[in-house]
mmCIF file of C-alpha atoms and ligand atoms in Angstrom:
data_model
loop_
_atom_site.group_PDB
_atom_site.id
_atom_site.type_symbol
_atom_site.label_atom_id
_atom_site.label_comp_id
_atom_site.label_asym_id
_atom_site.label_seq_id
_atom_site.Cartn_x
_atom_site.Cartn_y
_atom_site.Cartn_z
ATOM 1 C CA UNK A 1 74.849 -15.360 -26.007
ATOM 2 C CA UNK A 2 73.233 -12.889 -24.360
ATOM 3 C CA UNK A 3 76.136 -11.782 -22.233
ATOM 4 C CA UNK A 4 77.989 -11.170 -25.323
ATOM 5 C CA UNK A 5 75.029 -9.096 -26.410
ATOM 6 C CA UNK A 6 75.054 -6.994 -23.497
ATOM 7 C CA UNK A 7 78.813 -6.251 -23.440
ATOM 8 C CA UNK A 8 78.049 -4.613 -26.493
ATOM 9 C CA UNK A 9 75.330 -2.749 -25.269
ATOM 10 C CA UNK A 10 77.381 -1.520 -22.209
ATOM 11 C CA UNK A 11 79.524 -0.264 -24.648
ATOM 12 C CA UNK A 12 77.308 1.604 -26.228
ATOM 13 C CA UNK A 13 75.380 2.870 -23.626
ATOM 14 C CA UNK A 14 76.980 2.702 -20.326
ATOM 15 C CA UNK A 15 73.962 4.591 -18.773
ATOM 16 C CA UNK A 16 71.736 1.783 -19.785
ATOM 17 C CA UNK A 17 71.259 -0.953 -16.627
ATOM 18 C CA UNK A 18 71.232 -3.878 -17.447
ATOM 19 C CA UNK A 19 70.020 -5.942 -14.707
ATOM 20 C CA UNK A 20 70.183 -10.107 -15.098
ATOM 21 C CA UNK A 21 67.372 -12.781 -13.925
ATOM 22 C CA UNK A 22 66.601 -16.579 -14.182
ATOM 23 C CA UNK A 23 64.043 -17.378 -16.532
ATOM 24 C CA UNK A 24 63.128 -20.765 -18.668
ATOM 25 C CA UNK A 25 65.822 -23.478 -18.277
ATOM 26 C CA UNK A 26 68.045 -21.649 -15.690
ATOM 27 C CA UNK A 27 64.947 -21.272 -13.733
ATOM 28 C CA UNK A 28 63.677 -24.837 -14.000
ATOM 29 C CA UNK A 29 67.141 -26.047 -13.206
ATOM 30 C CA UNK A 30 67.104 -24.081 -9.619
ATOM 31 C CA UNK A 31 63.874 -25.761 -8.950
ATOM 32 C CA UNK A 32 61.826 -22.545 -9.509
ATOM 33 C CA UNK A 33 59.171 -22.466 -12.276
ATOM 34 C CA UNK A 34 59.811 -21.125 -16.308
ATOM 35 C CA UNK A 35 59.564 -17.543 -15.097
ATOM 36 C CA UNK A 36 59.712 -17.073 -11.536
ATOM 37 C CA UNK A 37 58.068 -14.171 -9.745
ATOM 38 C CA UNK A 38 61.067 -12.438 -8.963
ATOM 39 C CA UNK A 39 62.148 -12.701 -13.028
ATOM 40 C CA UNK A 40 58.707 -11.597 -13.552
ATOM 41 C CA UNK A 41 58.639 -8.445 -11.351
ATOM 42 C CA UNK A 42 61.689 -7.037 -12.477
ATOM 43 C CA UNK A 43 60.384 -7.304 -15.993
ATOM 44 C CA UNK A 44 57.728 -5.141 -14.868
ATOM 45 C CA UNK A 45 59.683 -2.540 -13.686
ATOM 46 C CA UNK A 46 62.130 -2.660 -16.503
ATOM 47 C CA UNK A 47 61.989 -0.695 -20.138
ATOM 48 C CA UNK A 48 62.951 -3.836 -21.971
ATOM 49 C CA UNK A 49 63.439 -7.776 -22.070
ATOM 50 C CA UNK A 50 66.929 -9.046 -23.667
ATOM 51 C CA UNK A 51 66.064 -12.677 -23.748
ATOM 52 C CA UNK A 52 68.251 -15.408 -24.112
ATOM 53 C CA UNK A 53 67.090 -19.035 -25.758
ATOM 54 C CA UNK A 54 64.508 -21.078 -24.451
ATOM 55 C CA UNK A 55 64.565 -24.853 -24.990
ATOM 56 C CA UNK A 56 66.507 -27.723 -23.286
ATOM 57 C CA UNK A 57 65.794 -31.333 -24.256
ATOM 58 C CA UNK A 58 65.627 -32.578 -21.142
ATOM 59 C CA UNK A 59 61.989 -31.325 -20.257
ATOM 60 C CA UNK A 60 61.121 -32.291 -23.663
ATOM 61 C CA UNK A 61 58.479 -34.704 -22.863
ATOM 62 C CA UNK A 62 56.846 -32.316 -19.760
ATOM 63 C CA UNK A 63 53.322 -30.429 -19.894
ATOM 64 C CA UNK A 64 53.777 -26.932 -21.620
ATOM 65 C CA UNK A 65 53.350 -25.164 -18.316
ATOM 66 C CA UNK A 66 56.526 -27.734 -16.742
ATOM 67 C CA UNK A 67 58.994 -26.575 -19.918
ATOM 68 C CA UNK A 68 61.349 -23.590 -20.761
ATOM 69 C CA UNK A 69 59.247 -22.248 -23.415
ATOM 70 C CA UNK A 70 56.587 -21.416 -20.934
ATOM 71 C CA UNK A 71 58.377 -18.578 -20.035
ATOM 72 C CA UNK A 72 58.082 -17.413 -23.267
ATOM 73 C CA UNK A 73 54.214 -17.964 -23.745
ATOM 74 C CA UNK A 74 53.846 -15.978 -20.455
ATOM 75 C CA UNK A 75 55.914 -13.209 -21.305
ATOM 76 C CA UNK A 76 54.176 -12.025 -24.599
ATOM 77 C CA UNK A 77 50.809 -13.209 -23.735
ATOM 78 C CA UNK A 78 51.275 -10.999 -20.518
ATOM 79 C CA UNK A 79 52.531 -8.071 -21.526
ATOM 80 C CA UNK A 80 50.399 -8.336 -25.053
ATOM 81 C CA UNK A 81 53.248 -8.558 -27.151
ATOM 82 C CA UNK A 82 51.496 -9.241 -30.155
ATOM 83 C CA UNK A 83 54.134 -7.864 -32.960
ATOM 84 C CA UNK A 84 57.093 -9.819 -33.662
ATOM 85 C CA UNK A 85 59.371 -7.973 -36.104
ATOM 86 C CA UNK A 86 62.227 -10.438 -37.626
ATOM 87 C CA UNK A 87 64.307 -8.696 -39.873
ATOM 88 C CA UNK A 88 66.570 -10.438 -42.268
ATOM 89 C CA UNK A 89 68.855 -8.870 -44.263
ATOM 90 C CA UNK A 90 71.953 -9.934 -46.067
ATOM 91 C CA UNK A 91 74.855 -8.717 -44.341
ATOM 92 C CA UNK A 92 77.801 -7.935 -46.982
ATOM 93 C CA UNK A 93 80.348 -10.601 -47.496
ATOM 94 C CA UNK A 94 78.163 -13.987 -46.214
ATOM 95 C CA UNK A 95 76.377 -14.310 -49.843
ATOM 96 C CA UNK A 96 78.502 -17.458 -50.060
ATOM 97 C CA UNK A 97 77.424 -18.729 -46.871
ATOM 98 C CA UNK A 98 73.967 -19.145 -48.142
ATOM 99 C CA UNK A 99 72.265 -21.616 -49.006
ATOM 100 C CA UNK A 100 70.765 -19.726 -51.763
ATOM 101 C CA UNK A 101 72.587 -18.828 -55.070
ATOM 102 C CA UNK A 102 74.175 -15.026 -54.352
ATOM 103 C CA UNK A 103 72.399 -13.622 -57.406
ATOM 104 C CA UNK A 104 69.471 -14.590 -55.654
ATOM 105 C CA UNK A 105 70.100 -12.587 -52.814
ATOM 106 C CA UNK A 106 71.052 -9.866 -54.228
ATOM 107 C CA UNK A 107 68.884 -6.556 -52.665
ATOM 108 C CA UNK A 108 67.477 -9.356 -49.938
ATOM 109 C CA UNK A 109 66.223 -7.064 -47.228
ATOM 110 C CA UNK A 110 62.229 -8.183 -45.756
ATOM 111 C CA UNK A 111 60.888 -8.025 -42.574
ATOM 112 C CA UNK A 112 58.387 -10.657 -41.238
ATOM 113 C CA UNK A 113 55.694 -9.513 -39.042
ATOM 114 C CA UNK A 114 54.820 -12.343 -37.306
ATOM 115 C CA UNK A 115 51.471 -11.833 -34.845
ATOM 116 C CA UNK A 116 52.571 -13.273 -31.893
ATOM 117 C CA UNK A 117 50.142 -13.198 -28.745
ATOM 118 C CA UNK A 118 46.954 -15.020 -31.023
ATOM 119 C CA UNK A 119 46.769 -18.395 -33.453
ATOM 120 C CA UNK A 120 47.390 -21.709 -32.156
ATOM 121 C CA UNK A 121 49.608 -21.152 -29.744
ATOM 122 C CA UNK A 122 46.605 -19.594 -27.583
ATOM 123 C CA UNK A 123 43.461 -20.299 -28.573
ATOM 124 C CA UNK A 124 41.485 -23.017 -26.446
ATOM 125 C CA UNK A 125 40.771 -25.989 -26.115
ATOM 126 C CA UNK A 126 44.115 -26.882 -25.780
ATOM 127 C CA UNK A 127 45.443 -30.235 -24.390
ATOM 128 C CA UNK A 128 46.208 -33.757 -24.513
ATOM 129 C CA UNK A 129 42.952 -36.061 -23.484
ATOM 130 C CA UNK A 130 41.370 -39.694 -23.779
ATOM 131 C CA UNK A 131 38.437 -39.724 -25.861
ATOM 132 C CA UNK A 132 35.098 -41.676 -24.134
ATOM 133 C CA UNK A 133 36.105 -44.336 -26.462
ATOM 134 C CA UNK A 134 39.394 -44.845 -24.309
ATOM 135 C CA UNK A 135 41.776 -43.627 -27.562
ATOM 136 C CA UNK A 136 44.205 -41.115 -26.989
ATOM 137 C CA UNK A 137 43.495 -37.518 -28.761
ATOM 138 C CA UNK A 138 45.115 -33.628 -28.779
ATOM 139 C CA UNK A 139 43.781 -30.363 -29.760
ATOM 140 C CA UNK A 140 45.126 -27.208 -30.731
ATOM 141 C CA UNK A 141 42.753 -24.466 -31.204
ATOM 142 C CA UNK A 142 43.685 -21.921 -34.349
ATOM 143 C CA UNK A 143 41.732 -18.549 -33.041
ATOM 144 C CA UNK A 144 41.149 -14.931 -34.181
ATOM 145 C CA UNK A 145 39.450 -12.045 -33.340
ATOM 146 C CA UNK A 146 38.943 -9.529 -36.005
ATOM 147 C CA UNK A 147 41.015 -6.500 -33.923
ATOM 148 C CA UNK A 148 44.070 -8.720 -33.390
ATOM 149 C CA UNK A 149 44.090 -8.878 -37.113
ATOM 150 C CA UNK A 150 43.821 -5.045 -37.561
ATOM 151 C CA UNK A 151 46.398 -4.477 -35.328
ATOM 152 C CA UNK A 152 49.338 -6.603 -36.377
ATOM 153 C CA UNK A 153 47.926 -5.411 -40.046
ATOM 154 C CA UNK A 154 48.620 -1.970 -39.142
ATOM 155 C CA UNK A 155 51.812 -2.780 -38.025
ATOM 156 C CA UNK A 156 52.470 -4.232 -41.279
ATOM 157 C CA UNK A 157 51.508 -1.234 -43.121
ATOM 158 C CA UNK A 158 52.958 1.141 -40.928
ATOM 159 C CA UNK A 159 56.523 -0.586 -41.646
ATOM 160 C CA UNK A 160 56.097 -0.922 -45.424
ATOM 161 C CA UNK A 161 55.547 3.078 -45.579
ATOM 162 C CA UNK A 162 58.483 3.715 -44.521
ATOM 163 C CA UNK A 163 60.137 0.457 -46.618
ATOM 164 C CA UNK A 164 59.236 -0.099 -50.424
ATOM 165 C CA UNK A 165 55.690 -0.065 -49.615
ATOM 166 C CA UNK A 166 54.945 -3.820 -50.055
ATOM 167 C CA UNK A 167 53.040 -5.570 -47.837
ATOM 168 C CA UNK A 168 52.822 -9.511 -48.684
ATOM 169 C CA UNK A 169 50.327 -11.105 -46.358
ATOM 170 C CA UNK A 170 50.642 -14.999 -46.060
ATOM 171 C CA UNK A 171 47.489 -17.491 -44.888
ATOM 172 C CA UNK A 172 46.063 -20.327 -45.700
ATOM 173 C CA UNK A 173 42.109 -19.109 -47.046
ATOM 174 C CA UNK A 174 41.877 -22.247 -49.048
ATOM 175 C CA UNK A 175 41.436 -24.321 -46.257
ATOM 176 C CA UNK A 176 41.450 -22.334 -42.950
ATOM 177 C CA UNK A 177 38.548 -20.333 -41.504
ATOM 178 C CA UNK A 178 40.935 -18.436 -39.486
ATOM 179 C CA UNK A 179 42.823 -16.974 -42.847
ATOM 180 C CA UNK A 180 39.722 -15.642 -44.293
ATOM 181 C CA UNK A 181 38.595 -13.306 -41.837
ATOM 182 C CA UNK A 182 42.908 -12.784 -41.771
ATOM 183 C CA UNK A 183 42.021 -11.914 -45.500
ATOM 184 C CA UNK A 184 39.057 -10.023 -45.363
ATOM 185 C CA UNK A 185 40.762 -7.732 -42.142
ATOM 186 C CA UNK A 186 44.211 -7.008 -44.119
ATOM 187 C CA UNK A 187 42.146 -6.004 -47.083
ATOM 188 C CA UNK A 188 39.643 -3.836 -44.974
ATOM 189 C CA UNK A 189 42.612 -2.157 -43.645
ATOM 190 C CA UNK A 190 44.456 -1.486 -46.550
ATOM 191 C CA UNK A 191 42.635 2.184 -48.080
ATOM 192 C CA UNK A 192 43.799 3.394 -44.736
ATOM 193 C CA UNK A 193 47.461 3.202 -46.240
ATOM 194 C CA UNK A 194 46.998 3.951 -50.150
ATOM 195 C CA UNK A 195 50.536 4.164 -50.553
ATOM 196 C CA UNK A 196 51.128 0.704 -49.930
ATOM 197 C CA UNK A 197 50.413 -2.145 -52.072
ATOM 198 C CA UNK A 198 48.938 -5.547 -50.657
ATOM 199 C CA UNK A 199 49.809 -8.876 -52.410
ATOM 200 C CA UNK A 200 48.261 -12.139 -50.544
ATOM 201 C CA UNK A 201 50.097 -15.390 -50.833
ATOM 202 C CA UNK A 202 48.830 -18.874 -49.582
ATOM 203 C CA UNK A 203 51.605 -20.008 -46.989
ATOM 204 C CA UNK A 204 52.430 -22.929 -48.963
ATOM 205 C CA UNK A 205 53.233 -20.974 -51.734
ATOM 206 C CA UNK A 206 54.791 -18.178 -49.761
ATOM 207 C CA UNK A 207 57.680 -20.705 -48.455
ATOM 208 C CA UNK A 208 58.313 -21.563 -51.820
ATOM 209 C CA UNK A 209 58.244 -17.777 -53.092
ATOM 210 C CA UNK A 210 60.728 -17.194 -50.322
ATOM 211 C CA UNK A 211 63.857 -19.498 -51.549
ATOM 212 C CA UNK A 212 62.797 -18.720 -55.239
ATOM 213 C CA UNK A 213 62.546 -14.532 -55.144
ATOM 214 C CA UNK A 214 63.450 -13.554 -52.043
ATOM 215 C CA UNK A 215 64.657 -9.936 -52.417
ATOM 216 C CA UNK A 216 61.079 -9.016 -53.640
ATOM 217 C CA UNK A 217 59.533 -9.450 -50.128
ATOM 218 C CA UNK A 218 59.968 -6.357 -48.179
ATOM 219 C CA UNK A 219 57.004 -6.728 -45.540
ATOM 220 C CA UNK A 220 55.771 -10.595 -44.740
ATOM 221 C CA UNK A 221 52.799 -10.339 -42.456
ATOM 222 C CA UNK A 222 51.527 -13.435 -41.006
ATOM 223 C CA UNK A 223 49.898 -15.447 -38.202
ATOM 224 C CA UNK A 224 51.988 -17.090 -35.246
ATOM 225 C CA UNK A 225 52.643 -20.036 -36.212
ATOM 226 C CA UNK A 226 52.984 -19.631 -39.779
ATOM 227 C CA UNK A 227 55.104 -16.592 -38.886
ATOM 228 C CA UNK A 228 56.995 -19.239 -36.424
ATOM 229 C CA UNK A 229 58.126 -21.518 -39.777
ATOM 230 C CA UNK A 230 58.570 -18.772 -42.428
ATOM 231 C CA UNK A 231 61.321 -16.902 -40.498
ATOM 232 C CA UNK A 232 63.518 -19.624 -39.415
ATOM 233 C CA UNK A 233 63.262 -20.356 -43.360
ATOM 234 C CA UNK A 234 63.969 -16.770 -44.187
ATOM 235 C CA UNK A 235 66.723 -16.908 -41.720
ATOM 236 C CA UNK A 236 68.624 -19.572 -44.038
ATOM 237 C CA UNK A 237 68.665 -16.905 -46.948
ATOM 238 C CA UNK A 238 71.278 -14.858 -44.140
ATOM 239 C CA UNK A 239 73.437 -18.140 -43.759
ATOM 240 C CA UNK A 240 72.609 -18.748 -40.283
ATOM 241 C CA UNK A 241 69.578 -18.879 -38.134
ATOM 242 C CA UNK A 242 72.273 -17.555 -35.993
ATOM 243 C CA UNK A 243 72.066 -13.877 -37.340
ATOM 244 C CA UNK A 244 68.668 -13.060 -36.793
ATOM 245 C CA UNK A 245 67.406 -10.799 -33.961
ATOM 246 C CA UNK A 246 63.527 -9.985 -33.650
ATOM 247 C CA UNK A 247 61.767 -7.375 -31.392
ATOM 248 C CA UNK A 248 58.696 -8.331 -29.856
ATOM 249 C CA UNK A 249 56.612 -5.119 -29.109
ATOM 250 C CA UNK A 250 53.290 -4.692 -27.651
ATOM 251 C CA UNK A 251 50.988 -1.647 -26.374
ATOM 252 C CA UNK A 252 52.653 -0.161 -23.132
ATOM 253 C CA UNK A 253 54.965 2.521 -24.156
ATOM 254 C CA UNK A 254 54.892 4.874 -27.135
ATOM 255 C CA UNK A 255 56.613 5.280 -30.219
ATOM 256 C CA UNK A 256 60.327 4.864 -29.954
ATOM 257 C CA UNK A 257 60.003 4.363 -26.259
ATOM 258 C CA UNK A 258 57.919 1.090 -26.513
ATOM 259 C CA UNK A 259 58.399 -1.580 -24.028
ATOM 260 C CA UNK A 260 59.208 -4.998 -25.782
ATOM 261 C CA UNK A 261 61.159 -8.363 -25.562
ATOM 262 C CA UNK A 262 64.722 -8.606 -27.743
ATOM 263 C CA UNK A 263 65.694 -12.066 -28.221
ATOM 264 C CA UNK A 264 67.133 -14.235 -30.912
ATOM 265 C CA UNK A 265 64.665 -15.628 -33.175
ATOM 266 C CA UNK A 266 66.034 -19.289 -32.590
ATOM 267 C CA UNK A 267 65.754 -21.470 -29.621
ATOM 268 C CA UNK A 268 68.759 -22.704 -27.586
ATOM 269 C CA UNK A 269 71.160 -25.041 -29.543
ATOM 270 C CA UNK A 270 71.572 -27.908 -27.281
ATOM 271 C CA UNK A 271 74.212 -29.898 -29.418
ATOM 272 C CA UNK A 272 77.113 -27.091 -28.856
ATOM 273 C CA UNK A 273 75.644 -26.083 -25.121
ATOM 274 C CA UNK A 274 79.168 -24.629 -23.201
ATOM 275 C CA UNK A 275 81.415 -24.835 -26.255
ATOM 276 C CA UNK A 276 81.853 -21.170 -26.501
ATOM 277 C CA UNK A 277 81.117 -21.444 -30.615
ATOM 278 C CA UNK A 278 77.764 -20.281 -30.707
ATOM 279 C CA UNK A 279 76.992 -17.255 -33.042
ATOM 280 C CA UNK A 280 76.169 -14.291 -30.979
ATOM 281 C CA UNK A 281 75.111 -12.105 -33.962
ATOM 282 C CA UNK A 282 71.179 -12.673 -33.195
ATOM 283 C CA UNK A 283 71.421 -11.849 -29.806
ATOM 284 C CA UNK A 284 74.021 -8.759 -30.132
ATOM 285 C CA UNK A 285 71.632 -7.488 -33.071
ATOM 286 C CA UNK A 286 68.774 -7.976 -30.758
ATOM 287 C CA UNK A 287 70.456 -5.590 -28.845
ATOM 288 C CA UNK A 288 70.460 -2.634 -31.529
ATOM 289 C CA UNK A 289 66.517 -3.368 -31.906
ATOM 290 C CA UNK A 290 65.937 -2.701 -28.421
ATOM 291 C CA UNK A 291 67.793 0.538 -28.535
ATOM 292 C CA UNK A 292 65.850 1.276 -31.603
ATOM 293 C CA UNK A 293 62.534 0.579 -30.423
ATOM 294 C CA UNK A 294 62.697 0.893 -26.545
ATOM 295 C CA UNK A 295 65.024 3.811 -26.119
ATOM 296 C CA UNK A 296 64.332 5.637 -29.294
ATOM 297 C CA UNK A 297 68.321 5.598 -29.946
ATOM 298 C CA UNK A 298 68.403 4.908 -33.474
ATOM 299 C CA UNK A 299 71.747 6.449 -33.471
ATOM 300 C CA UNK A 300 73.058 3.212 -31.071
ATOM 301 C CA UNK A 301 70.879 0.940 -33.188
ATOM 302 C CA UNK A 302 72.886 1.837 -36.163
ATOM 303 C CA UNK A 303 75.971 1.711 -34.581
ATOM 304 C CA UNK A 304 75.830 -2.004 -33.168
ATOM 305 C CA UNK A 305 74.690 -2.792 -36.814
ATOM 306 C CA UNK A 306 77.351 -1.094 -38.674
ATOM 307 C CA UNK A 307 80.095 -2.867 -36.204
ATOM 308 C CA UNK A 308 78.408 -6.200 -36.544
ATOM 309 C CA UNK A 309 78.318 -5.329 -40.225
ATOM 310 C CA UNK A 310 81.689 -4.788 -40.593
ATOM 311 C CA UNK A 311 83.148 -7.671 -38.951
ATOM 312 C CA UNK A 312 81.542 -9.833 -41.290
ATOM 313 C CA UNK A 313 82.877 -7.819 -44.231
ATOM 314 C CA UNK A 314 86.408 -7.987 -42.276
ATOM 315 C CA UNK A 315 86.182 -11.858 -42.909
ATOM 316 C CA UNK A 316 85.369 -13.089 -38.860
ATOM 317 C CA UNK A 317 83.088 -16.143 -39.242
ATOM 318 C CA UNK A 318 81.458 -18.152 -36.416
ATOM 319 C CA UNK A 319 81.344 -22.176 -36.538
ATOM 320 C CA UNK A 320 78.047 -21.967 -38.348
ATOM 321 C CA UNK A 321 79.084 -19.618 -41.085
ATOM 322 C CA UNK A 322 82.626 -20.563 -41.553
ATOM 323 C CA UNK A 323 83.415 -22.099 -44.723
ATOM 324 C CA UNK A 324 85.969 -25.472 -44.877
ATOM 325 C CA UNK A 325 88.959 -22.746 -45.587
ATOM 326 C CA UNK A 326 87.415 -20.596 -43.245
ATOM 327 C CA UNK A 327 88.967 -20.103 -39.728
ATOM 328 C CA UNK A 328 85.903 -20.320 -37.486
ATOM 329 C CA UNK A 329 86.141 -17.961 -34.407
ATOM 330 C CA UNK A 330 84.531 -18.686 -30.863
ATOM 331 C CA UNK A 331 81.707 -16.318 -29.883
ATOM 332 C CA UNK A 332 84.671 -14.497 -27.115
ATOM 333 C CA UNK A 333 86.624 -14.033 -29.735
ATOM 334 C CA UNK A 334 83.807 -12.897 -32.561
ATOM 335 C CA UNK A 335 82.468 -10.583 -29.605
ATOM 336 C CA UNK A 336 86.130 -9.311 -29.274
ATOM 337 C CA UNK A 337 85.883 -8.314 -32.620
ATOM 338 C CA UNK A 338 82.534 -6.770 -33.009
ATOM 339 C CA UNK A 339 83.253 -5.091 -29.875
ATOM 340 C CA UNK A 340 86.677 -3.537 -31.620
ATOM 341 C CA UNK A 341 84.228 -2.169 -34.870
ATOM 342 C CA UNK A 342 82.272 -0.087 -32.745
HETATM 343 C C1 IPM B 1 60.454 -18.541 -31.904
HETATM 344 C C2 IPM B 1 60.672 -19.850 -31.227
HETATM 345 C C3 IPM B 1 59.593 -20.038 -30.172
HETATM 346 C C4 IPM B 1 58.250 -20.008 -30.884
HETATM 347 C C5 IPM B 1 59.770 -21.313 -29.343
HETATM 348 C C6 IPM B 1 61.117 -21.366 -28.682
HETATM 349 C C7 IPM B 1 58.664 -21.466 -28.340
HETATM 350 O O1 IPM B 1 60.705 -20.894 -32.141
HETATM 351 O O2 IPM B 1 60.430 -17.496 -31.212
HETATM 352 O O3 IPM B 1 60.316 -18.537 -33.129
HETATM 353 O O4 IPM B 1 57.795 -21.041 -31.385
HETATM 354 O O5 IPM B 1 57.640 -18.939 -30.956
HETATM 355 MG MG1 MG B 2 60.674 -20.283 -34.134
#
């Protein structure tokens, strides 16, 4: 979906080069590895990352390092990409399509802040072993250093100043070292930002919270992983894990003018691969962020929303959204239309 993504961005910014590269699947598939140096270097030269999906079930069973998502893992661990901002907002007319009541999701607008370069997808030890005993065994390591906590925390806080000044931060400090010091940090930062209240929910509770009173979350700030599960569930409240775009930002850059990775916050989708009916909202969306954040063109940002925005209202629905009287449009043709609204 990402070409349909960058038509859209062409449109809006014709000055903008957008230059195209192998990574993950594609790159596995040409016998190179997950991100190849090429892909790698013209990252480095470039202001941002549109990303397409990662994820192909053929190199399901592989090593980490011999799959698609690598490419992923190196990308924000290399370029310390450690804030993941997922927003999710109800876009006007698809209350029916989710699978939440509508009064429910009525005012629905949070943003999770998911840390993103830390947690369990990092820390070491990390592999698959046999024990002295001969018996099979795995670890994962869950890790944290204090000053990745303040970071992503300020992040948080940051955001929720310029929101409704609510930032709900989500662990686990019954039972997980890890989410006390996540607990102690978040509240050691929080005088720094007196206009913003902190509320702390255990993540069990938080997933619950989030299909019961969604529209009183405006910042969710979390670990990886827990950030990892929490969004795809907050993407349901939307109707689609389809719809949701995330920015990924890190330290090089400043304000406005940050370099950061734009991708969908969903892997690939395997079971409609070539169809042409994939939703192309997350990835168009995506789009807006990275003029928003990596070109400090919040006027373009707005735009791609607003024409996304309306061609929901004007009834278009993708395969995942439609409804049984619905007619279901083909991403070309959804594109088409989004591309019309601008
Ligand atoms: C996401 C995705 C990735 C993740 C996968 C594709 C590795 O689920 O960005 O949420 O787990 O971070
Ligand atoms: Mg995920």
């Amino acid at each position: 979906m990402t070409g349909a993504a960058v038509r859209v961005l062409q449109k809006v910014r014709p000055d903008v080069e957008c230059v195209q590269a192998d990574v993950g699947g594609a790159a596995l598939r040409a016998s190179k590895p997950a991100l190849p140096e090429e892909t790698r270097a013209l990252c480095d030269r470039s202001d941002a990352i549109l990303f397409g999906s990662v994820g192909l079930p053929e190199y399901d069973g592989k090593p980490l390092v011999e799959r698609p998502e690598y490419a992923l893992f190196l990308l924000r661990r290399d370029y310390e990409l450690y804030a993941n901002l997922r927003p999710v907002r109800l876009l006007r007319g698809l209350e029916s399509a989710s699978s939440l009541k509508p009064e429910l999701l009525e005012g629905l607008d949070l943003i999770v802040v998911r840390e993103l370069t830390g947690g369990i997808y990092f820390g070491t030890p990390k592999e698959q072993r046999i024990a002295s005993d001969g018996i099979e065994e795995a670890v994962d390591t869950m890790f944290y250093r204090a000053p990745e906590i303040e970071r992503i925390a300020r992040v948080a806080f940051e955001l929720a100043g310029n929101r409704r000044n609510l930032v709900t931060s989500v662990d686990k400090q019954n039972i997980l070292e890890t989410s006390r010091l996540w607990r102690r940090v978040v509240d050691r930062i929080a005088p720094e930002y007196p206009g913003v209240r902190v509320a702390h929910l255990l993540v069990d509770n938080a997933a619950m919270q989030l299909v019961r009173r969604p529209a009183e979350f405006d910042v969710l700030l979390t670990e990886n992983m827990f950030g990892d599960i929490l969004s795809d569930e907050a993407a349901m409240l939307t109707g689609s894990i389809g719809n949701l775009p995330s920015a990924s930002l890190g330290t090089k850059g400043e304000p406005g003018k940050q370099f950061g990775l734009y991708e969908p916050i969903s892997g690939t989708a395997p079971d409609i691969a070539g169809r042409g009916i994939a939703n192309p909202t997350a990835a168009i969306l995506s789009a807006a962020m990275l003029l928003r954040h990596s070109f400090a063109d919040e006027t373009g940002a707005t735009k791609i929303e607003n024409a996304v925005e309306r061609t929901f209202a004007d009834g278009a629905r993708t395969a995942d959204l439609a409804t049984a009287n619905e007619k279901a449009l083909s991403s070309a043709e959804f594109t088409e239309r989004v591309l019309a609204n601008l």
